[in-house]
PDB file of C-alpha atoms in Angstrom:
ATOM      1  CA  MET A   1      40.021 -14.702 -11.741  1.00  0.00           C
ATOM      2  CA  ALA A   2      40.747 -16.596 -15.069  1.00  0.00           C
ATOM      3  CA  THR A   3      44.109 -14.814 -15.235  1.00  0.00           C
ATOM      4  CA  ASN A   4      44.942 -16.139 -11.693  1.00  0.00           C
ATOM      5  CA  ARG A   5      43.895 -19.677 -12.314  1.00  0.00           C
ATOM      6  CA  ALA A   6      45.848 -19.767 -15.525  1.00  0.00           C
ATOM      7  CA  ALA A   7      48.948 -18.402 -13.331  1.00  0.00           C
ATOM      8  CA  GLU A   8      48.331 -20.945 -10.855  1.00  0.00           C
ATOM      9  CA  ALA A   9      48.067 -23.793 -13.289  1.00  0.00           C
ATOM     10  CA  LEU A  10      51.207 -22.567 -14.887  1.00  0.00           C
ATOM     11  CA  GLY A  11      53.039 -22.322 -11.436  1.00  0.00           C
ATOM     12  CA  ARG A  12      51.738 -25.992 -10.691  1.00  0.00           C
ATOM     13  CA  SER A  13      53.122 -27.112 -14.186  1.00  0.00           C
ATOM     14  CA  PHE A  14      56.595 -25.513 -13.493  1.00  0.00           C
ATOM     15  CA  LEU A  15      56.925 -27.111 -10.079  1.00  0.00           C
ATOM     16  CA  ARG A  16      55.855 -30.518 -11.524  1.00  0.00           C
ATOM     17  CA  TYR A  17      58.787 -30.182 -13.938  1.00  0.00           C
ATOM     18  CA  VAL A  18      61.168 -28.985 -11.761  1.00  0.00           C
ATOM     19  CA  GLU A  19      60.801 -31.969  -9.555  1.00  0.00           C
ATOM     20  CA  SER A  20      60.349 -34.372 -12.561  1.00  0.00           C
ATOM     21  CA  LYS A  21      62.805 -37.040 -13.366  1.00  0.00           C
ATOM     22  CA  LYS A  22      63.748 -35.432 -16.597  1.00  0.00           C
ATOM     23  CA  ASN A  23      64.543 -32.268 -15.104  1.00  0.00           C
ATOM     24  CA  LEU A  24      66.861 -34.097 -12.216  1.00  0.00           C
ATOM     25  CA  VAL A  25      68.595 -36.270 -14.797  1.00  0.00           C
ATOM     26  CA  GLY A  26      69.186 -33.265 -17.284  1.00  0.00           C
ATOM     27  CA  SER A  27      70.353 -31.128 -14.497  1.00  0.00           C
ATOM     28  CA  ALA A  28      72.894 -33.680 -13.336  1.00  0.00           C
ATOM     29  CA  CYS A  29      74.050 -34.163 -17.123  1.00  0.00           C
ATOM     30  CA  GLY A  30      74.363 -30.293 -17.156  1.00  0.00           C
ATOM     31  CA  VAL A  31      76.369 -30.276 -14.058  1.00  0.00           C
ATOM     32  CA  ALA A  32      78.655 -32.830 -15.614  1.00  0.00           C
ATOM     33  CA  GLY A  33      78.958 -30.519 -18.714  1.00  0.00           C
ATOM     34  CA  LEU A  34      79.763 -27.588 -16.441  1.00  0.00           C
ATOM     35  CA  GLY A  35      82.732 -29.669 -15.103  1.00  0.00           C
ATOM     36  CA  LEU A  36      83.903 -30.545 -18.588  1.00  0.00           C
ATOM     37  CA  GLY A  37      83.696 -26.745 -19.419  1.00  0.00           C
ATOM     38  CA  PHE A  38      85.636 -26.005 -16.452  1.00  0.00           C
ATOM     39  CA  ALA A  39      88.313 -28.615 -17.480  1.00  0.00           C
ATOM     40  CA  GLY A  40      88.524 -26.701 -20.930  1.00  0.00           C
ATOM     41  CA  VAL A  41      86.531 -29.205 -23.074  1.00  0.00           C
ATOM     42  CA  GLY A  42      84.264 -27.493 -25.611  1.00  0.00           C
ATOM     43  CA  GLY A  43      86.451 -24.306 -25.539  1.00  0.00           C
ATOM     44  CA  PRO A  44      84.306 -21.173 -25.890  1.00  0.00           C
ATOM     45  CA  TYR A  45      81.259 -23.564 -26.988  1.00  0.00           C
ATOM     46  CA  TRP A  46      81.050 -24.826 -23.432  1.00  0.00           C
ATOM     47  CA  PRO A  47      77.288 -23.416 -22.894  1.00  0.00           C
ATOM     48  CA  VAL A  48      76.445 -25.329 -25.953  1.00  0.00           C
ATOM     49  CA  VAL A  49      78.127 -28.554 -24.259  1.00  0.00           C
ATOM     50  CA  VAL A  50      76.011 -27.853 -21.093  1.00  0.00           C
ATOM     51  CA  ALA A  51      72.799 -27.458 -22.829  1.00  0.00           C
ATOM     52  CA  GLY A  52      73.256 -30.526 -25.135  1.00  0.00           C
ATOM     53  CA  LEU A  53      74.111 -32.656 -22.257  1.00  0.00           C
ATOM     54  CA  TYR A  54      70.920 -31.324 -20.250  1.00  0.00           C
ATOM     55  CA  GLY A  55      68.696 -31.955 -23.120  1.00  0.00           C
ATOM     56  CA  ALA A  56      70.271 -35.510 -23.588  1.00  0.00           C
ATOM     57  CA  GLY A  57      69.726 -36.292 -19.992  1.00  0.00           C
ATOM     58  CA  ALA A  58      66.336 -35.173 -20.097  1.00  0.00           C
ATOM     59  CA  LEU A  59      65.606 -37.165 -22.984  1.00  0.00           C
ATOM     60  CA  ILE A  60      66.907 -40.503 -21.737  1.00  0.00           C
ATOM     61  CA  ALA A  61      65.231 -40.154 -18.114  1.00  0.00           C
ATOM     62  CA  PRO A  62      62.628 -42.581 -17.580  1.00  0.00           C
ATOM     63  CA  PRO A  63      59.084 -41.191 -17.988  1.00  0.00           C
ATOM     64  CA  GLU A  64      57.168 -40.020 -15.110  1.00  0.00           C
ATOM     65  CA  THR A  65      54.580 -42.770 -13.954  1.00  0.00           C
ATOM     66  CA  VAL A  66      51.106 -41.908 -12.467  1.00  0.00           C
ATOM     67  CA  ALA A  67      49.884 -44.253  -9.974  1.00  0.00           C
ATOM     68  CA  PRO A  68      46.625 -46.046 -11.189  1.00  0.00           C
ATOM     69  CA  PRO A  69      43.523 -45.644  -9.107  1.00  0.00           C
ATOM     70  CA  VAL A  70      42.762 -47.956  -6.275  1.00  0.00           C
ATOM     71  CA  TYR A  71      39.201 -49.348  -5.999  1.00  0.00           C
ATOM     72  CA  PRO A  72      37.904 -50.995  -3.011  1.00  0.00           C
ATOM     73  CA  ASP A  73      37.956 -54.738  -3.018  1.00  0.00           C
ATOM     74  CA  ALA A  74      35.020 -57.327  -3.550  1.00  0.00           C
ATOM     75  CA  ALA A  75      34.727 -57.640   0.311  1.00  0.00           C
ATOM     76  CA  GLU A  76      34.755 -53.786   0.784  1.00  0.00           C
ATOM     77  CA  GLN A  77      31.970 -53.501  -1.932  1.00  0.00           C
ATOM     78  CA  LEU A  78      29.982 -56.076  -0.288  1.00  0.00           C
ATOM     79  CA  GLY A  79      30.084 -54.290   3.002  1.00  0.00           C
ATOM     80  CA  VAL A  80      28.959 -51.089   1.519  1.00  0.00           C
ATOM     81  CA  VAL A  81      25.981 -52.983  -0.102  1.00  0.00           C
ATOM     82  CA  ARG A  82      25.221 -54.373   3.389  1.00  0.00           C
ATOM     83  CA  GLU A  83      25.058 -50.981   4.899  1.00  0.00           C
ATOM     84  CA  ASP A  84      22.744 -49.665   1.937  1.00  0.00           C
ATOM     85  CA  PHE A  85      20.613 -52.763   2.696  1.00  0.00           C
ATOM     86  CA  GLY A  86      20.239 -51.919   6.427  1.00  0.00           C
ATOM     87  CA  ARG A  87      19.052 -48.238   5.252  1.00  0.00           C
ATOM     88  CA  LEU A  88      16.706 -49.986   3.031  1.00  0.00           C
ATOM     89  CA  ARG A  89      15.037 -52.056   5.566  1.00  0.00           C
ATOM     90  CA  ALA A  90      14.716 -49.127   7.969  1.00  0.00           C
ATOM     91  CA  TYR A  91      13.022 -47.142   5.117  1.00  0.00           C
ATOM     92  CA  LEU A  92      10.492 -50.120   4.267  1.00  0.00           C
ATOM     93  CA  ALA A  93       9.641 -50.430   7.905  1.00  0.00           C
ATOM     94  CA  GLU A  94       8.114 -47.178   7.930  1.00  0.00           C
ATOM     95  CA  VAL A  95       5.979 -47.491   4.848  1.00  0.00           C
ATOM     96  CA  ASP A  96       2.483 -48.950   4.485  1.00  0.00           C
ATOM     97  CA  LEU A  97       2.080 -51.505   1.893  1.00  0.00           C
ATOM     98  CA  PRO A  98      -0.935 -53.789   0.810  1.00  0.00           C
ATOM     99  CA  PRO A  99      -0.904 -57.687   1.995  1.00  0.00           C
ATOM    100  CA  ALA A 100       0.286 -59.013  -1.344  1.00  0.00           C
ATOM    101  CA  ALA A 101       2.871 -56.473  -2.009  1.00  0.00           C
ATOM    102  CA  GLY A 102       4.099 -56.596   1.399  1.00  0.00           C
ATOM    103  CA  GLY A 103       4.501 -60.372   1.501  1.00  0.00           C
ATOM    104  CA  LYS A 104       6.420 -60.373  -2.066  1.00  0.00           C
ATOM    105  CA  LEU A 105       8.450 -57.688  -0.390  1.00  0.00           C
ATOM    106  CA  ALA A 106       9.129 -59.790   2.416  1.00  0.00           C
ATOM    107  CA  GLU A 107      10.267 -62.595   0.321  1.00  0.00           C
ATOM    108  CA  LEU A 108      12.486 -60.375  -1.637  1.00  0.00           C
ATOM    109  CA  THR A 109      14.192 -58.930   1.600  1.00  0.00           C
ATOM    110  CA  GLU A 110      14.783 -62.309   2.929  1.00  0.00           C
ATOM    111  CA  LEU A 111      16.587 -63.255  -0.200  1.00  0.00           C
ATOM    112  CA  TYR A 112      18.891 -60.196  -0.217  1.00  0.00           C
ATOM    113  CA  ALA A 113      19.538 -60.791   3.615  1.00  0.00           C
ATOM    114  CA  ALA A 114      20.568 -64.532   2.881  1.00  0.00           C
ATOM    115  CA  LEU A 115      22.844 -63.623  -0.067  1.00  0.00           C
ATOM    116  CA  LEU A 116      24.433 -60.813   2.115  1.00  0.00           C
ATOM    117  CA  ASP A 117      24.815 -62.631   5.471  1.00  0.00           C
ATOM    118  CA  PRO A 118      28.686 -63.083   6.233  1.00  0.00           C
ATOM    119  CA  GLY A 119      29.975 -66.294   5.365  1.00  0.00           C
ATOM    120  CA  TRP A 120      30.559 -68.621   2.419  1.00  0.00           C
ATOM    121  CA  VAL A 121      27.411 -67.473   0.355  1.00  0.00           C
ATOM    122  CA  ALA A 122      28.570 -63.860   0.706  1.00  0.00           C
ATOM    123  CA  ASP A 123      32.233 -65.002  -0.261  1.00  0.00           C
ATOM    124  CA  ALA A 124      30.682 -66.515  -3.526  1.00  0.00           C
ATOM    125  CA  LEU A 125      28.991 -63.478  -4.259  1.00  0.00           C
ATOM    126  CA  ALA A 126      31.910 -61.081  -3.866  1.00  0.00           C
ATOM    127  CA  ALA A 127      33.764 -63.308  -6.303  1.00  0.00           C
ATOM    128  CA  ASP A 128      31.008 -62.343  -9.028  1.00  0.00           C
ATOM    129  CA  PRO A 129      31.274 -58.633  -9.589  1.00  0.00           C
ATOM    130  CA  GLU A 130      28.295 -58.740 -11.882  1.00  0.00           C
ATOM    131  CA  ALA A 131      26.015 -60.085  -9.207  1.00  0.00           C
ATOM    132  CA  VAL A 132      27.284 -57.696  -6.745  1.00  0.00           C
ATOM    133  CA  HIS A 133      26.440 -54.928  -9.288  1.00  0.00           C
ATOM    134  CA  SER A 134      22.990 -56.465  -9.830  1.00  0.00           C
ATOM    135  CA  LEU A 135      22.295 -56.770  -6.070  1.00  0.00           C
ATOM    136  CA  SER A 136      23.573 -53.160  -5.238  1.00  0.00           C
ATOM    137  CA  ARG A 137      21.421 -51.548  -7.902  1.00  0.00           C
ATOM    138  CA  ALA A 138      18.379 -53.371  -6.798  1.00  0.00           C
ATOM    139  CA  ILE A 139      18.775 -52.301  -3.190  1.00  0.00           C
ATOM    140  CA  ARG A 140      20.012 -48.634  -3.827  1.00  0.00           C
ATOM    141  CA  LEU A 141      17.584 -47.901  -6.722  1.00  0.00           C
ATOM    142  CA  ASP A 142      14.910 -50.450  -7.715  1.00  0.00           C
ATOM    143  CA  VAL A 143      13.516 -51.305  -4.455  1.00  0.00           C
ATOM    144  CA  PRO A 144      13.245 -47.848  -3.199  1.00  0.00           C
ATOM    145  CA  GLU A 145      11.939 -46.381  -6.576  1.00  0.00           C
ATOM    146  CA  CYS A 146       9.328 -49.104  -6.608  1.00  0.00           C
ATOM    147  CA  VAL A 147       7.941 -48.254  -3.292  1.00  0.00           C
ATOM    148  CA  ASP A 148       8.198 -44.604  -3.585  1.00  0.00           C
ATOM    149  CA  THR A 149       6.522 -44.544  -6.848  1.00  0.00           C
ATOM    150  CA  TYR A 150       3.695 -46.656  -5.525  1.00  0.00           C
ATOM    151  CA  ASN A 151       3.153 -44.314  -2.555  1.00  0.00           C
ATOM    152  CA  ARG A 152       2.913 -41.333  -5.016  1.00  0.00           C
ATOM    153  CA  THR A 153       0.766 -42.895  -7.477  1.00  0.00           C
ATOM    154  CA  ARG A 154      -1.737 -44.345  -5.001  1.00  0.00           C
ATOM    155  CA  TRP A 155      -2.186 -40.709  -3.697  1.00  0.00           C
ATOM    156  CA  TRP A 156      -3.176 -39.549  -7.376  1.00  0.00           C
ATOM    157  CA  THR A 157      -5.563 -42.522  -7.934  1.00  0.00           C
ATOM    158  CA  ARG A 158      -7.508 -41.584  -4.944  1.00  0.00           C
ATOM    159  CA  LEU A 159      -8.240 -38.394  -6.605  1.00  0.00           C
ATOM    160  CA  THR A 160      -8.884 -39.980 -10.446  1.00  0.00           C
ATOM    161  CA  PRO A 161      -9.604 -43.368  -9.896  1.00  0.00           C
ATOM    162  CA  GLY A 162      -9.416 -45.943 -12.729  1.00  0.00           C
ATOM    163  CA  GLY A 163      -6.821 -47.969 -14.773  1.00  0.00           C
ATOM    164  CA  GLU A 164      -4.510 -50.594 -13.312  1.00  0.00           C
ATOM    165  CA  SER A 165      -4.287 -50.323  -9.547  1.00  0.00           C
ATOM    166  CA  PRO A 166      -0.873 -49.095  -8.140  1.00  0.00           C
ATOM    167  CA  GLU A 167      -0.959 -52.284  -5.906  1.00  0.00           C
ATOM    168  CA  ARG A 168      -0.929 -54.382  -8.980  1.00  0.00           C
ATOM    169  CA  HIS A 169       2.015 -52.589 -10.459  1.00  0.00           C
ATOM    170  CA  LEU A 170       3.966 -52.701  -7.179  1.00  0.00           C
ATOM    171  CA  GLU A 171       3.418 -56.688  -7.112  1.00  0.00           C
ATOM    172  CA  ARG A 172       4.657 -56.985 -10.680  1.00  0.00           C
ATOM    173  CA  GLN A 173       7.644 -54.930 -10.033  1.00  0.00           C
ATOM    174  CA  LEU A 174       8.609 -56.789  -7.012  1.00  0.00           C
ATOM    175  CA  THR A 175       8.038 -59.954  -8.960  1.00  0.00           C
ATOM    176  CA  VAL A 176      10.390 -58.983 -11.519  1.00  0.00           C
ATOM    177  CA  LEU A 177      12.972 -58.084  -8.901  1.00  0.00           C
ATOM    178  CA  TYR A 178      12.646 -61.461  -7.063  1.00  0.00           C
ATOM    179  CA  ASP A 179      13.064 -63.367 -10.331  1.00  0.00           C
ATOM    180  CA  GLU A 180      16.233 -61.222 -10.891  1.00  0.00           C
ATOM    181  CA  ALA A 181      17.524 -62.155  -7.341  1.00  0.00           C
ATOM    182  CA  GLU A 182      16.632 -65.889  -7.864  1.00  0.00           C
ATOM    183  CA  ARG A 183      18.883 -65.837 -11.207  1.00  0.00           C
ATOM    184  CA  VAL A 184      21.814 -64.151  -9.189  1.00  0.00           C
ATOM    185  CA  THR A 185      21.170 -66.965  -6.678  1.00  0.00           C
ATOM    186  CA  ALA A 186      21.126 -69.929  -9.413  1.00  0.00           C
ATOM    187  CA  GLY A 187      24.318 -68.252 -10.987  1.00  0.00           C
ATOM    188  CA  LEU A 188      26.322 -68.606  -7.644  1.00  0.00           C
ATOM    189  CA  ARG A 189      24.920 -72.106  -7.065  1.00  0.00           C
ATOM    190  CA  GLU A 190      26.115 -73.176 -10.600  1.00  0.00           C
ATOM    191  CA  ALA A 191      29.447 -71.361  -9.929  1.00  0.00           C
ATOM    192  CA  GLU A 192      30.001 -73.556  -6.788  1.00  0.00           C
ATOM    193  CA  ALA A 193      28.905 -76.705  -8.615  1.00  0.00           C
ATOM    194  CA  ARG A 194      31.415 -76.097 -11.310  1.00  0.00           C
ATOM    195  CA  ARG A 195      34.078 -75.563  -8.574  1.00  0.00           C
ATOM    196  CA  GLN A 196      33.195 -78.629  -7.038  1.00  0.00           C
ATOM    197  CA  GLN A 197      33.366 -80.648 -10.314  1.00  0.00           C
ATOM    198  CA  THR A 198      36.502 -78.940 -11.040  1.00  0.00           C
ATOM    199  CA  HIS A 199      38.098 -80.219  -7.938  1.00  0.00           C
ATOM    200  CA  THR A 200      36.665 -83.762  -8.405  1.00  0.00           C
ATOM    201  CA  THR A 201      38.457 -83.871 -11.761  1.00  0.00           C
ATOM    202  CA  TYR A 202      41.507 -82.689 -10.276  1.00  0.00           C
ATOM    203  CA  LEU A 203      41.543 -85.280  -7.345  1.00  0.00           C
ATOM    204  CA  GLU A 204      40.500 -88.110 -10.065  1.00  0.00           C
ATOM    205  CA  GLU A 205      43.454 -87.160 -12.300  1.00  0.00           C
ATOM    206  CA  ARG A 206      45.876 -86.828  -9.301  1.00  0.00           C
ATOM    207  CA  GLY A 207      44.683 -90.230  -8.125  1.00  0.00           C
ATOM    208  CA  ARG A 208      45.510 -91.881 -11.738  1.00  0.00           C
ATOM    209  CA  SER A 209      48.811 -90.307 -11.861  1.00  0.00           C
TER     210      SER A 209
END
């Protein structure tokens, strides 16, 4: 199996070189060398002339370029986050939470929904990759982990009561996530304020000129 894989890799490498610019340019120069050989240039050393021209052509050929990876743009990324948020809401609709934690979770999901709602707010969010990453991480990982850990810990607490309640831990976790989402919102608001100020300055300077 290893021998077969090595042979296949060698074959792919050979085919890539055959199709490469270096080989094509070198071959063209080699053909020109053959023409010179038939014309008598180089005498008995015409094979050396052909090989030299092939090598020279391969050296001067432009290097092969590999296309850089293409990543989804901000709008596509935000669309994926919206889909993840829809799955999160469907999951949360099936879980049973205590009133205090349930209220905090409702506030959190309402804030997420407002940020992701298509429109100028979502456009501002898409322009901030760090904000998109923070929101995506919270929706995909943090909130599901908080709720799932609460459900599992609550079961164990019933068997061995004592210590801080799982409900209190869940409330604290959701509060942290809500504060984080508010910081994202504040950052977007500040970015919009800076944009407005920049436009005001531009209009004032244009008016003076």
